[in-house]
PDB file of C-alpha atoms in Angstrom:
ATOM      1  CA  MET Y 199      89.239-117.921-273.337  1.00 44.00           C
ATOM      2  CA  SER Y 200      92.729-118.472-271.968  1.00 44.00           C
ATOM      3  CA  GLY Y 201      91.734-116.862-268.672  1.00 47.00           C
ATOM      4  CA  GLN Y 202      88.645-119.084-268.420  1.00 49.00           C
ATOM      5  CA  GLU Y 203      90.719-122.180-269.131  1.00 55.00           C
ATOM      6  CA  GLN Y 204      93.233-121.280-266.425  1.00 69.00           C
ATOM      7  CA  ASN Y 205      90.633-120.350-263.807  1.00 81.00           C
ATOM      8  CA  PRO Y 206      87.784-122.775-262.997  1.00 85.00           C
ATOM      9  CA  PRO Y 207      84.386-121.069-263.485  1.00 85.00           C
ATOM     10  CA  GLN Y 208      83.462-121.429-259.802  1.00 84.00           C
ATOM     11  CA  THR Y 209      86.502-119.328-258.794  1.00 89.00           C
ATOM     12  CA  ILE Y 210      85.708-116.384-261.074  1.00 89.00           C
ATOM     13  CA  ASN Y 211      84.026-113.324-259.559  1.00 92.00           C
ATOM     14  CA  THR Y 212      80.510-112.559-260.783  1.00 92.00           C
ATOM     15  CA  TYR Y 213      78.679-109.229-260.983  1.00 92.00           C
ATOM     16  CA  ILE Y 214      75.230-107.773-261.610  1.00 93.00           C
ATOM     17  CA  VAL Y 215      75.208-105.970-264.965  1.00 94.00           C
ATOM     18  CA  TYR Y 216      72.317-103.855-266.234  1.00 96.00           C
ATOM     19  CA  GLU Y 217      71.136-104.513-269.773  1.00 94.00           C
ATOM     20  CA  THR Y 218      71.445-100.902-270.918  1.00 94.00           C
ATOM     21  CA  CYS Y 219      75.032-100.719-269.692  1.00 95.00           C
ATOM     22  CA  LEU Y 220      75.848-103.958-271.467  1.00 95.00           C
ATOM     23  CA  MET Y 221      74.297-102.888-274.789  1.00 94.00           C
ATOM     24  CA  GLU Y 222      76.440 -99.743-274.845  1.00 94.00           C
ATOM     25  CA  LEU Y 223      79.425-101.970-275.558  1.00 93.00           C
ATOM     26  CA  PHE Y 224      77.865-103.315-278.766  1.00 95.00           C
ATOM     27  CA  GLU Y 225      76.154-100.255-280.230  1.00 92.00           C
ATOM     28  CA  SER Y 226      79.066 -99.170-282.428  1.00 93.00           C
ATOM     29  CA  CYS Y 227      81.441-101.179-284.587  1.00 93.00           C
ATOM     30  CA  PRO Y 228      84.970-101.355-283.141  1.00 92.00           C
ATOM     31  CA  VAL Y 229      86.364-101.201-286.725  1.00 93.00           C
ATOM     32  CA  CYS Y 230      84.409 -98.488-288.556  1.00 93.00           C
ATOM     33  CA  LYS Y 231      82.719 -96.936-285.514  1.00 92.00           C
ATOM     34  CA  ARG Y 232      79.277 -97.061-287.146  1.00 93.00           C
ATOM     35  CA  VAL Y 233      76.018 -98.333-285.656  1.00 94.00           C
ATOM     36  CA  CYS Y 234      75.712-102.107-285.576  1.00 94.00           C
ATOM     37  CA  ASP Y 235      72.852-104.565-285.575  1.00 95.00           C
ATOM     38  CA  VAL Y 236      72.639-106.340-282.225  1.00 95.00           C
ATOM     39  CA  GLN Y 237      70.680-109.480-281.386  1.00 95.00           C
ATOM     40  CA  THR Y 238      70.440-111.127-277.983  1.00 95.00           C
ATOM     41  CA  ARG Y 239      69.526-114.586-276.751  1.00 95.00           C
ATOM     42  CA  ARG Y 240      68.796-115.334-273.106  1.00 95.00           C
ATOM     43  CA  ILE Y 241      68.787-118.602-271.132  1.00 95.00           C
ATOM     44  CA  GLY Y 242      68.034-117.926-267.481  1.00 95.00           C
ATOM     45  CA  THR Y 243      70.847-115.752-266.080  1.00 96.00           C
ATOM     46  CA  PHE Y 244      72.834-116.250-269.310  1.00 97.00           C
ATOM     47  CA  ILE Y 245      72.770-113.813-272.219  1.00 96.00           C
ATOM     48  CA  SER Y 246      74.440-114.164-275.604  1.00 96.00           C
ATOM     49  CA  VAL Y 247      75.005-111.098-277.786  1.00 96.00           C
ATOM     50  CA  GLN Y 248      75.564-111.242-281.559  1.00 96.00           C
ATOM     51  CA  GLN Y 249      76.972-108.072-283.087  1.00 96.00           C
ATOM     52  CA  LEU Y 250      76.945-107.456-286.866  1.00 96.00           C
ATOM     53  CA  CYS Y 251      78.127-104.349-288.681  1.00 95.00           C
ATOM     54  CA  PRO Y 252      76.160-103.908-291.962  1.00 93.00           C
ATOM     55  CA  HIS Y 253      78.860-101.551-293.275  1.00 93.00           C
ATOM     56  CA  CYS Y 254      82.153-103.411-292.858  1.00 94.00           C
ATOM     57  CA  GLN Y 255      80.678-106.862-292.135  1.00 93.00           C
ATOM     58  CA  PHE Y 256      82.434-107.072-288.777  1.00 95.00           C
ATOM     59  CA  THR Y 257      80.804-109.716-286.569  1.00 95.00           C
ATOM     60  CA  ARG Y 258      81.330-111.219-283.155  1.00 94.00           C
ATOM     61  CA  ASN Y 259      79.510-113.306-280.586  1.00 95.00           C
ATOM     62  CA  TRP Y 260      79.805-112.641-276.859  1.00 96.00           C
ATOM     63  CA  ASN Y 261      78.584-114.810-273.968  1.00 96.00           C
ATOM     64  CA  SER Y 262      78.023-113.528-270.459  1.00 95.00           C
ATOM     65  CA  GLN Y 263      79.059-116.873-268.962  1.00 94.00           C
ATOM     66  CA  PRO Y 264      81.255-119.848-269.847  1.00 93.00           C
ATOM     67  CA  VAL Y 265      79.274-122.660-271.432  1.00 93.00           C
ATOM     68  CA  LEU Y 266      79.877-126.340-270.639  1.00 91.00           C
ATOM     69  CA  GLY Y 267      78.387-128.322-273.490  1.00 90.00           C
ATOM     70  CA  SER Y 268      75.028-126.616-273.828  1.00 90.00           C
ATOM     71  CA  THR Y 269      74.719-125.579-270.178  1.00 93.00           C
ATOM     72  CA  PRO Y 270      75.567-122.012-269.101  1.00 95.00           C
ATOM     73  CA  VAL Y 271      77.854-122.238-266.067  1.00 95.00           C
ATOM     74  CA  GLY Y 272      76.132-119.399-264.195  1.00 95.00           C
ATOM     75  CA  ASN Y 273      72.770-121.163-264.279  1.00 96.00           C
ATOM     76  CA  LEU Y 274      74.333-124.364-263.022  1.00 96.00           C
ATOM     77  CA  GLN Y 275      76.310-122.582-260.300  1.00 96.00           C
ATOM     78  CA  LEU Y 276      73.178-120.842-259.063  1.00 96.00           C
ATOM     79  CA  SER Y 277      71.353-124.178-258.909  1.00 97.00           C
ATOM     80  CA  VAL Y 278      74.269-125.731-257.012  1.00 96.00           C
ATOM     81  CA  ALA Y 279      74.469-122.835-254.542  1.00 96.00           C
ATOM     82  CA  THR Y 280      70.724-123.015-253.918  1.00 96.00           C
ATOM     83  CA  TYR Y 281      70.724-126.795-253.517  1.00 96.00           C
ATOM     84  CA  VAL Y 282      73.737-127.309-251.271  1.00 94.00           C
ATOM     85  CA  ASN Y 283      72.803-124.435-248.947  1.00 95.00           C
ATOM     86  CA  GLY Y 284      69.283-125.751-248.422  1.00 94.00           C
ATOM     87  CA  ALA Y 285      67.729-122.592-249.854  1.00 95.00           C
ATOM     88  CA  SER Y 286      64.275-122.384-251.369  1.00 95.00           C
ATOM     89  CA  PHE Y 287      64.139-121.871-255.117  1.00 96.00           C
ATOM     90  CA  TYR Y 288      60.757-120.172-254.777  1.00 96.00           C
ATOM     91  CA  LYS Y 289      62.097-117.652-252.259  1.00 96.00           C
ATOM     92  CA  LEU Y 290      65.117-117.075-254.466  1.00 96.00           C
ATOM     93  CA  SER Y 291      62.822-116.412-257.420  1.00 96.00           C
ATOM     94  CA  LYS Y 292      60.989-113.758-255.390  1.00 97.00           C
ATOM     95  CA  VAL Y 293      64.278-111.969-254.704  1.00 96.00           C
ATOM     96  CA  PHE Y 294      65.213-112.080-258.389  1.00 96.00           C
ATOM     97  CA  LYS Y 295      61.773-110.845-259.401  1.00 96.00           C
ATOM     98  CA  ALA Y 296      61.977-107.941-256.942  1.00 97.00           C
ATOM     99  CA  MET Y 297      65.247-106.854-258.563  1.00 96.00           C
ATOM    100  CA  ASN Y 298      64.010-107.606-262.107  1.00 96.00           C
ATOM    101  CA  MET Y 299      66.874-110.075-262.483  1.00 96.00           C
ATOM    102  CA  GLN Y 300      66.573-112.916-264.973  1.00 96.00           C
ATOM    103  CA  LEU Y 301      66.391-116.446-263.608  1.00 96.00           C
ATOM    104  CA  CYS Y 302      66.019-119.919-265.030  1.00 95.00           C
ATOM    105  CA  LYS Y 303      62.806-121.876-264.539  1.00 96.00           C
ATOM    106  CA  TYR Y 304      62.164-124.307-261.701  1.00 96.00           C
ATOM    107  CA  ASN Y 305      62.186-127.200-264.166  1.00 97.00           C
ATOM    108  CA  THR Y 306      65.715-126.194-265.157  1.00 96.00           C
ATOM    109  CA  PHE Y 307      66.748-126.147-261.499  1.00 97.00           C
ATOM    110  CA  ARG Y 308      65.363-129.652-260.999  1.00 97.00           C
ATOM    111  CA  ARG Y 309      67.059-130.867-264.180  1.00 96.00           C
ATOM    112  CA  HIS Y 310      70.392-129.530-262.911  1.00 97.00           C
ATOM    113  CA  ALA Y 311      69.822-131.348-259.616  1.00 97.00           C
ATOM    114  CA  ARG Y 312      68.886-134.606-261.313  1.00 97.00           C
ATOM    115  CA  MET Y 313      71.628-134.593-263.948  1.00 95.00           C
ATOM    116  CA  PHE Y 314      74.566-132.936-262.185  1.00 95.00           C
ATOM    117  CA  ILE Y 315      74.193-132.063-258.495  1.00 96.00           C
ATOM    118  CA  GLU Y 316      72.717-135.232-257.022  1.00 96.00           C
ATOM    119  CA  PRO Y 317      74.986-137.626-258.979  1.00 97.00           C
ATOM    120  CA  ALA Y 318      78.016-135.569-257.892  1.00 96.00           C
ATOM    121  CA  ILE Y 319      76.915-135.675-254.231  1.00 95.00           C
ATOM    122  CA  VAL Y 320      76.301-139.430-254.351  1.00 95.00           C
ATOM    123  CA  SER Y 321      79.650-140.061-256.035  1.00 97.00           C
ATOM    124  CA  TYR Y 322      81.543-137.944-253.501  1.00 96.00           C
ATOM    125  CA  TRP Y 323      79.722-139.605-250.594  1.00 95.00           C
ATOM    126  CA  GLN Y 324      80.472-143.116-251.856  1.00 95.00           C
ATOM    127  CA  LYS Y 325      84.174-142.337-252.230  1.00 96.00           C
ATOM    128  CA  SER Y 326      84.318-140.721-248.777  1.00 95.00           C
ATOM    129  CA  GLN Y 327      82.405-143.603-247.192  1.00 96.00           C
ATOM    130  CA  GLU Y 328      84.722-146.149-248.775  1.00 95.00           C
ATOM    131  CA  GLY Y 329      87.759-144.358-247.363  1.00 95.00           C
ATOM    132  CA  MET Y 330      86.223-144.127-243.884  1.00 95.00           C
ATOM    133  CA  LEU Y 331      85.254-147.805-243.820  1.00 96.00           C
ATOM    134  CA  GLN Y 332      88.774-148.802-244.782  1.00 95.00           C
ATOM    135  CA  LYS Y 333      90.208-146.729-241.926  1.00 94.00           C
ATOM    136  CA  LEU Y 334      87.699-148.149-239.428  1.00 95.00           C
ATOM    137  CA  HIS Y 335      88.521-151.671-240.562  1.00 94.00           C
ATOM    138  CA  ALA Y 336      92.156-151.052-239.579  1.00 93.00           C
ATOM    139  CA  GLU Y 337      91.214-149.926-236.059  1.00 92.00           C
ATOM    140  CA  GLU Y 338      90.903-152.400-233.205  1.00 88.00           C
ATOM    141  CA  LYS Y 339      87.626-151.123-231.772  1.00 89.00           C
ATOM    142  CA  VAL Y 340      85.269-148.428-232.964  1.00 94.00           C
ATOM    143  CA  ILE Y 341      82.730-146.343-231.050  1.00 95.00           C
ATOM    144  CA  VAL Y 342      79.768-145.269-233.145  1.00 96.00           C
ATOM    145  CA  GLY Y 343      76.590-143.327-232.510  1.00 95.00           C
ATOM    146  CA  GLY Y 344      73.286-143.697-234.289  1.00 95.00           C
ATOM    147  CA  ASP Y 345      70.004-141.840-234.531  1.00 94.00           C
ATOM    148  CA  MET Y 346      67.121-141.373-236.939  1.00 93.00           C
ATOM    149  CA  ARG Y 347      65.561-138.284-238.432  1.00 92.00           C
ATOM    150  CA  ALA Y 348      62.033-138.619-239.823  1.00 90.00           C
ATOM    151  CA  ASP Y 349      60.168-136.450-242.323  1.00 89.00           C
ATOM    152  CA  SER Y 350      57.457-135.676-239.758  1.00 85.00           C
ATOM    153  CA  PRO Y 351      57.143-135.904-235.952  1.00 79.00           C
ATOM    154  CA  GLY Y 352      55.189-138.544-234.094  1.00 72.00           C
ATOM    155  CA  HIS Y 353      54.348-141.953-235.528  1.00 75.00           C
ATOM    156  CA  SER Y 354      53.009-140.799-238.882  1.00 82.00           C
ATOM    157  CA  ALA Y 355      56.337-140.429-240.709  1.00 88.00           C
ATOM    158  CA  LYS Y 356      56.723-142.025-244.127  1.00 91.00           C
ATOM    159  CA  PHE Y 357      60.503-141.798-244.476  1.00 94.00           C
ATOM    160  CA  GLY Y 358      63.306-141.963-241.949  1.00 93.00           C
ATOM    161  CA  SER Y 359      67.031-141.405-242.420  1.00 95.00           C
ATOM    162  CA  TYR Y 360      69.215-143.335-239.975  1.00 96.00           C
ATOM    163  CA  THR Y 361      72.683-141.885-239.506  1.00 96.00           C
ATOM    164  CA  THR Y 362      75.658-143.729-238.050  1.00 96.00           C
ATOM    165  CA  MET Y 363      78.658-141.653-236.975  1.00 96.00           C
ATOM    166  CA  ASP Y 364      82.192-142.461-235.913  1.00 95.00           C
ATOM    167  CA  LEU Y 365      82.296-140.635-232.578  1.00 94.00           C
ATOM    168  CA  LYS Y 366      86.079-140.555-232.413  1.00 92.00           C
ATOM    169  CA  ASN Y 367      86.436-138.536-235.619  1.00 91.00           C
ATOM    170  CA  ASN Y 368      82.919-137.037-235.698  1.00 93.00           C
ATOM    171  CA  LYS Y 369      82.331-138.240-239.237  1.00 94.00           C
ATOM    172  CA  VAL Y 370      79.229-139.853-240.702  1.00 95.00           C
ATOM    173  CA  VAL Y 371      79.929-143.459-241.634  1.00 96.00           C
ATOM    174  CA  ASP Y 372      76.606-144.565-243.062  1.00 96.00           C
ATOM    175  CA  LEU Y 373      73.163-143.301-244.044  1.00 95.00           C
ATOM    176  CA  GLN Y 374      70.155-145.576-244.407  1.00 95.00           C
ATOM    177  CA  LEU Y 375      66.832-144.400-245.833  1.00 95.00           C
ATOM    178  CA  VAL Y 376      63.906-146.448-244.564  1.00 94.00           C
ATOM    179  CA  GLN Y 377      60.279-146.238-245.717  1.00 94.00           C
ATOM    180  CA  SER Y 378      57.556-147.005-243.193  1.00 91.00           C
ATOM    181  CA  ASN Y 379      55.702-149.495-245.406  1.00 90.00           C
ATOM    182  CA  GLU Y 380      58.890-151.597-245.600  1.00 93.00           C
ATOM    183  CA  VAL Y 381      58.787-152.377-241.890  1.00 91.00           C
ATOM    184  CA  GLY Y 382      55.111-152.222-240.956  1.00 87.00           C
ATOM    185  CA  GLY Y 383      54.983-148.694-239.542  1.00 88.00           C
ATOM    186  CA  SER Y 384      57.079-145.671-238.692  1.00 89.00           C
ATOM    187  CA  TYR Y 385      57.825-146.898-235.163  1.00 90.00           C
ATOM    188  CA  HIS Y 386      59.912-149.761-236.577  1.00 91.00           C
ATOM    189  CA  MET Y 387      61.948-147.631-239.006  1.00 93.00           C
ATOM    190  CA  GLU Y 388      64.679-146.707-236.523  1.00 93.00           C
ATOM    191  CA  LEU Y 389      65.456-150.297-235.628  1.00 94.00           C
ATOM    192  CA  GLU Y 390      65.580-151.280-239.296  1.00 95.00           C
ATOM    193  CA  GLY Y 391      67.959-148.396-240.072  1.00 95.00           C
ATOM    194  CA  LEU Y 392      70.246-149.476-237.238  1.00 96.00           C
ATOM    195  CA  LYS Y 393      70.214-153.109-238.400  1.00 96.00           C
ATOM    196  CA  ARG Y 394      71.188-152.111-241.932  1.00 96.00           C
ATOM    197  CA  SER Y 395      74.041-149.916-240.718  1.00 96.00           C
ATOM    198  CA  LEU Y 396      75.380-152.589-238.369  1.00 96.00           C
ATOM    199  CA  GLU Y 397      75.169-155.165-241.144  1.00 96.00           C
ATOM    200  CA  LEU Y 398      77.251-152.910-243.402  1.00 96.00           C
ATOM    201  CA  LEU Y 399      79.876-152.412-240.691  1.00 95.00           C
ATOM    202  CA  LYS Y 400      79.987-156.162-240.112  1.00 94.00           C
ATOM    203  CA  GLU Y 401      80.425-156.884-243.825  1.00 94.00           C
ATOM    204  CA  ARG Y 402      83.333-154.425-243.970  1.00 94.00           C
ATOM    205  CA  GLY Y 403      85.053-156.012-241.001  1.00 94.00           C
ATOM    206  CA  VAL Y 404      84.572-153.119-238.557  1.00 94.00           C
ATOM    207  CA  THR Y 405      84.874-154.197-234.912  1.00 93.00           C
ATOM    208  CA  LEU Y 406      82.546-152.318-232.585  1.00 94.00           C
ATOM    209  CA  ASP Y 407      83.489-151.392-229.037  1.00 93.00           C
ATOM    210  CA  CYS Y 408      80.084-149.906-228.238  1.00 94.00           C
ATOM    211  CA  ILE Y 409      77.281-147.867-229.752  1.00 95.00           C
ATOM    212  CA  VAL Y 410      75.571-144.713-228.467  1.00 94.00           C
ATOM    213  CA  THR Y 411      71.865-144.357-229.245  1.00 94.00           C
ATOM    214  CA  ASP Y 412      68.655-142.934-227.863  1.00 91.00           C
ATOM    215  CA  ARG Y 413      66.438-144.930-225.492  1.00 89.00           C
ATOM    216  CA  HIS Y 414      64.320-146.603-228.164  1.00 90.00           C
ATOM    217  CA  LEU Y 415      62.957-149.788-226.563  1.00 92.00           C
ATOM    218  CA  GLN Y 416      63.257-151.932-229.688  1.00 93.00           C
ATOM    219  CA  ILE Y 417      66.879-150.890-230.124  1.00 94.00           C
ATOM    220  CA  GLN Y 418      67.655-151.672-226.480  1.00 94.00           C
ATOM    221  CA  LYS Y 419      66.242-155.172-226.879  1.00 95.00           C
ATOM    222  CA  PHE Y 420      68.007-155.810-230.182  1.00 95.00           C
ATOM    223  CA  LEU Y 421      71.433-154.653-228.944  1.00 95.00           C
ATOM    224  CA  ARG Y 422      71.062-156.606-225.709  1.00 94.00           C
ATOM    225  CA  GLU Y 423      70.242-159.802-227.581  1.00 95.00           C
ATOM    226  CA  SER Y 424      73.082-159.125-230.024  1.00 94.00           C
ATOM    227  CA  SER Y 425      75.552-158.698-227.124  1.00 94.00           C
ATOM    228  CA  ILE Y 426      76.520-155.214-228.303  1.00 94.00           C
ATOM    229  CA  THR Y 427      77.431-152.726-225.576  1.00 93.00           C
ATOM    230  CA  GLN Y 428      75.026-149.789-225.640  1.00 93.00           C
ATOM    231  CA  PHE Y 429      75.214-146.347-224.076  1.00 91.00           C
ATOM    232  CA  PHE Y 430      72.457-143.754-224.079  1.00 91.00           C
ATOM    233  CA  ASP Y 431      73.121-140.362-225.601  1.00 90.00           C
ATOM    234  CA  VAL Y 432      73.488-137.808-222.797  1.00 90.00           C
ATOM    235  CA  TRP Y 433      71.156-135.367-224.545  1.00 90.00           C
ATOM    236  CA  HIS Y 434      68.316-137.880-224.393  1.00 88.00           C
ATOM    237  CA  ILE Y 435      69.089-138.623-220.735  1.00 88.00           C
ATOM    238  CA  GLU Y 436      69.115-134.939-219.838  1.00 90.00           C
ATOM    239  CA  LYS Y 437      65.924-134.312-221.797  1.00 89.00           C
ATOM    240  CA  GLY Y 438      64.070-137.083-219.971  1.00 89.00           C
ATOM    241  CA  ILE Y 439      65.267-136.069-216.504  1.00 88.00           C
ATOM    242  CA  SER Y 440      64.615-132.357-217.108  1.00 89.00           C
ATOM    243  CA  LYS Y 441      61.092-133.141-218.247  1.00 90.00           C
ATOM    244  CA  GLN Y 442      60.406-135.077-215.058  1.00 89.00           C
ATOM    245  CA  LEU Y 443      61.963-132.349-212.886  1.00 86.00           C
ATOM    246  CA  GLU Y 444      59.891-129.628-214.541  1.00 88.00           C
ATOM    247  CA  LYS Y 445      56.776-131.701-213.987  1.00 88.00           C
ATOM    248  CA  ALA Y 446      57.627-132.325-210.329  1.00 85.00           C
ATOM    249  CA  ALA Y 447      58.451-128.652-209.729  1.00 84.00           C
ATOM    250  CA  LYS Y 448      54.849-127.737-210.520  1.00 87.00           C
ATOM    251  CA  LYS Y 449      53.554-129.732-207.577  1.00 84.00           C
ATOM    252  CA  LYS Y 450      52.755-128.199-204.207  1.00 80.00           C
ATOM    253  CA  ASP Y 451      55.727-127.839-201.849  1.00 78.00           C
ATOM    254  CA  CYS Y 452      58.162-128.636-204.696  1.00 79.00           C
ATOM    255  CA  GLU Y 453      58.655-125.089-205.993  1.00 79.00           C
ATOM    256  CA  LYS Y 454      62.280-124.993-204.804  1.00 79.00           C
ATOM    257  CA  LEU Y 455      63.116-127.756-207.247  1.00 79.00           C
ATOM    258  CA  ARG Y 456      62.636-125.388-210.185  1.00 82.00           C
ATOM    259  CA  GLY Y 457      65.670-123.376-209.120  1.00 82.00           C
ATOM    260  CA  TRP Y 458      67.857-126.461-209.331  1.00 82.00           C
ATOM    261  CA  VAL Y 459      66.762-127.741-212.747  1.00 85.00           C
ATOM    262  CA  LYS Y 460      69.413-125.875-214.745  1.00 87.00           C
ATOM    263  CA  SER Y 461      72.141-126.857-212.294  1.00 85.00           C
ATOM    264  CA  ILE Y 462      71.120-130.517-212.448  1.00 86.00           C
ATOM    265  CA  ARG Y 463      70.977-130.364-216.239  1.00 88.00           C
ATOM    266  CA  ASN Y 464      74.518-128.990-216.404  1.00 89.00           C
ATOM    267  CA  HIS Y 465      75.708-131.613-213.923  1.00 87.00           C
ATOM    268  CA  ILE Y 466      74.418-134.382-216.181  1.00 88.00           C
ATOM    269  CA  TYR Y 467      76.554-133.145-219.070  1.00 90.00           C
ATOM    270  CA  TRP Y 468      79.558-132.594-216.781  1.00 88.00           C
ATOM    271  CA  THR Y 469      79.283-136.112-215.369  1.00 88.00           C
ATOM    272  CA  ALA Y 470      79.172-137.646-218.835  1.00 87.00           C
ATOM    273  CA  ALA Y 471      82.027-135.502-220.189  1.00 87.00           C
ATOM    274  CA  THR Y 472      84.473-135.978-217.313  1.00 88.00           C
ATOM    275  CA  SER Y 473      83.892-139.621-216.368  1.00 85.00           C
ATOM    276  CA  THR Y 474      85.723-142.600-217.797  1.00 84.00           C
ATOM    277  CA  THR Y 475      84.107-145.492-215.886  1.00 85.00           C
ATOM    278  CA  GLY Y 476      80.637-146.498-214.782  1.00 83.00           C
ATOM    279  CA  PRO Y 477      81.364-146.267-211.032  1.00 87.00           C
ATOM    280  CA  GLU Y 478      82.776-142.789-211.514  1.00 86.00           C
ATOM    281  CA  ARG Y 479      79.615-141.638-213.263  1.00 85.00           C
ATOM    282  CA  VAL Y 480      77.445-143.080-210.511  1.00 84.00           C
ATOM    283  CA  ALA Y 481      79.591-141.449-207.825  1.00 84.00           C
ATOM    284  CA  LYS Y 482      79.441-138.017-209.413  1.00 82.00           C
ATOM    285  CA  TRP Y 483      75.699-138.220-209.969  1.00 80.00           C
ATOM    286  CA  THR Y 484      74.845-139.472-206.493  1.00 80.00           C
ATOM    287  CA  CYS Y 485      77.122-136.840-204.992  1.00 76.00           C
ATOM    288  CA  ARG Y 486      75.043-134.144-206.638  1.00 69.00           C
ATOM    289  CA  ILE Y 487      71.807-135.616-205.300  1.00 68.00           C
ATOM    290  CA  SER Y 488      73.313-135.936-201.819  1.00 64.00           C
ATOM    291  CA  THR Y 489      74.458-132.331-201.905  1.00 62.00           C
ATOM    292  CA  LEU Y 490      71.016-131.086-202.890  1.00 62.00           C
ATOM    293  CA  MET Y 491      69.608-132.860-199.862  1.00 57.00           C
ATOM    294  CA  MET Y 492      72.392-131.500-197.575  1.00 50.00           C
ATOM    295  CA  THR Y 493      73.632-135.041-196.886  1.00 52.00           C
ATOM    296  CA  PRO Y 494      77.295-136.052-197.149  1.00 52.00           C
ATOM    297  CA  CYS Y 495      78.618-137.628-200.314  1.00 55.00           C
ATOM    298  CA  SER Y 496      79.770-141.217-200.336  1.00 51.00           C
ATOM    299  CA  PRO Y 497      83.529-141.540-199.703  1.00 49.00           C
ATOM    300  CA  SER Y 498      83.803-143.345-203.029  1.00 48.00           C
ATOM    301  CA  ALA Y 499      82.734-140.221-204.838  1.00 46.00           C
ATOM    302  CA  PHE Y 500      86.202-138.620-204.444  1.00 47.00           C
ATOM    303  CA  ILE Y 501      84.650-135.387-205.637  1.00 48.00           C
ATOM    304  CA  HIS Y 502      84.604-131.960-204.101  1.00 47.00           C
ATOM    305  CA  CYS Y 503      81.062-130.653-204.574  1.00 49.00           C
ATOM    306  CA  ALA Y 504      81.502-126.901-204.451  1.00 44.00           C
ATOM    307  CA  LEU Y 505      77.876-125.799-204.633  1.00 46.00           C
ATOM    308  CA  ARG Y 506      76.547-122.498-203.481  1.00 49.00           C
ATOM    309  CA  ASN Y 507      73.247-122.378-201.658  1.00 47.00           C
ATOM    310  CA  THR Y 508      71.625-119.933-204.058  1.00 48.00           C
ATOM    311  CA  ASN Y 509      68.337-121.743-204.639  1.00 52.00           C
ATOM    312  CA  GLY Y 510      67.563-123.189-201.231  1.00 53.00           C
ATOM    313  CA  TRP Y 511      68.390-126.721-200.137  1.00 52.00           C
ATOM    314  CA  LEU Y 512      65.897-129.501-200.718  1.00 56.00           C
ATOM    315  CA  GLN Y 513      64.525-131.747-198.003  1.00 57.00           C
ATOM    316  CA  ALA Y 514      63.848-135.392-198.681  1.00 55.00           C
ATOM    317  CA  THR Y 515      60.319-136.421-197.725  1.00 55.00           C
ATOM    318  CA  TRP Y 516      58.095-139.383-198.430  1.00 47.00           C
ATOM    319  CA  PRO Y 517      55.198-138.746-200.801  1.00 50.00           C
ATOM    320  CA  THR Y 518      51.818-138.558-199.156  1.00 47.00           C
TER     321      THR Y 518
END
């Protein structure tokens, strides 16, 4: 027990032990060396062995795992490992069944999640969030990014989780869970999540410099009316432009455009990553377009466009 007290259970190595090998240790009495009576009790991956010698009355109880209260640590650790790694309990049970390994029931797994894992996660998150909000309150201006993840694609989602992140430190500042029937439909969930996050930041005295979001029309309108500076996430910009380029490249006499799509996509990210002002972004982007058309860049671009003619230059024409 002294070793278990010194070492936390989660730091102790674990092994797979076969039942026959384990029972060999309890067959004979360590005092009189005679055959003993052995009884076992199993709870999921946990096994308890009670050894009794009918000759010298020697007795001992042995547990395969430490026990916290009435909960075997191994069962709880397995539930934690499954939960926090996003694994499927049903797939895990198939692996255990294939190896004839003992496993706790699904109801036990859910009870561990409800009683131990989820409360621990919520408690840790609340403490971390409190610390982050205090640090952001001390800063002059904060740049945050926000986006929503829904439980299903399209406009049929029931739940949406809106995440707000401090883009300077790349840490999540707030999470808001929104249900579609709270706001009159899934399309309105993202705006509601953003409003709740901004309200929290305002209550905690966080001063925003700007916010980076997707191109959601409701969010654009709300931020514009709230006088909050908004920037679009470059991934959404690149996705929209690439989609239009791919569509245009399928048209007659526009096949050459396909060879430039990847280059243009990379240029979008490069422009966003290396620019510090709006005019600089515009100059770098227009320089790329001018180069594709074999026309000189604007002098304000102050950029050397070193492009190789590997895909064929494009010629500007009016649509017919």
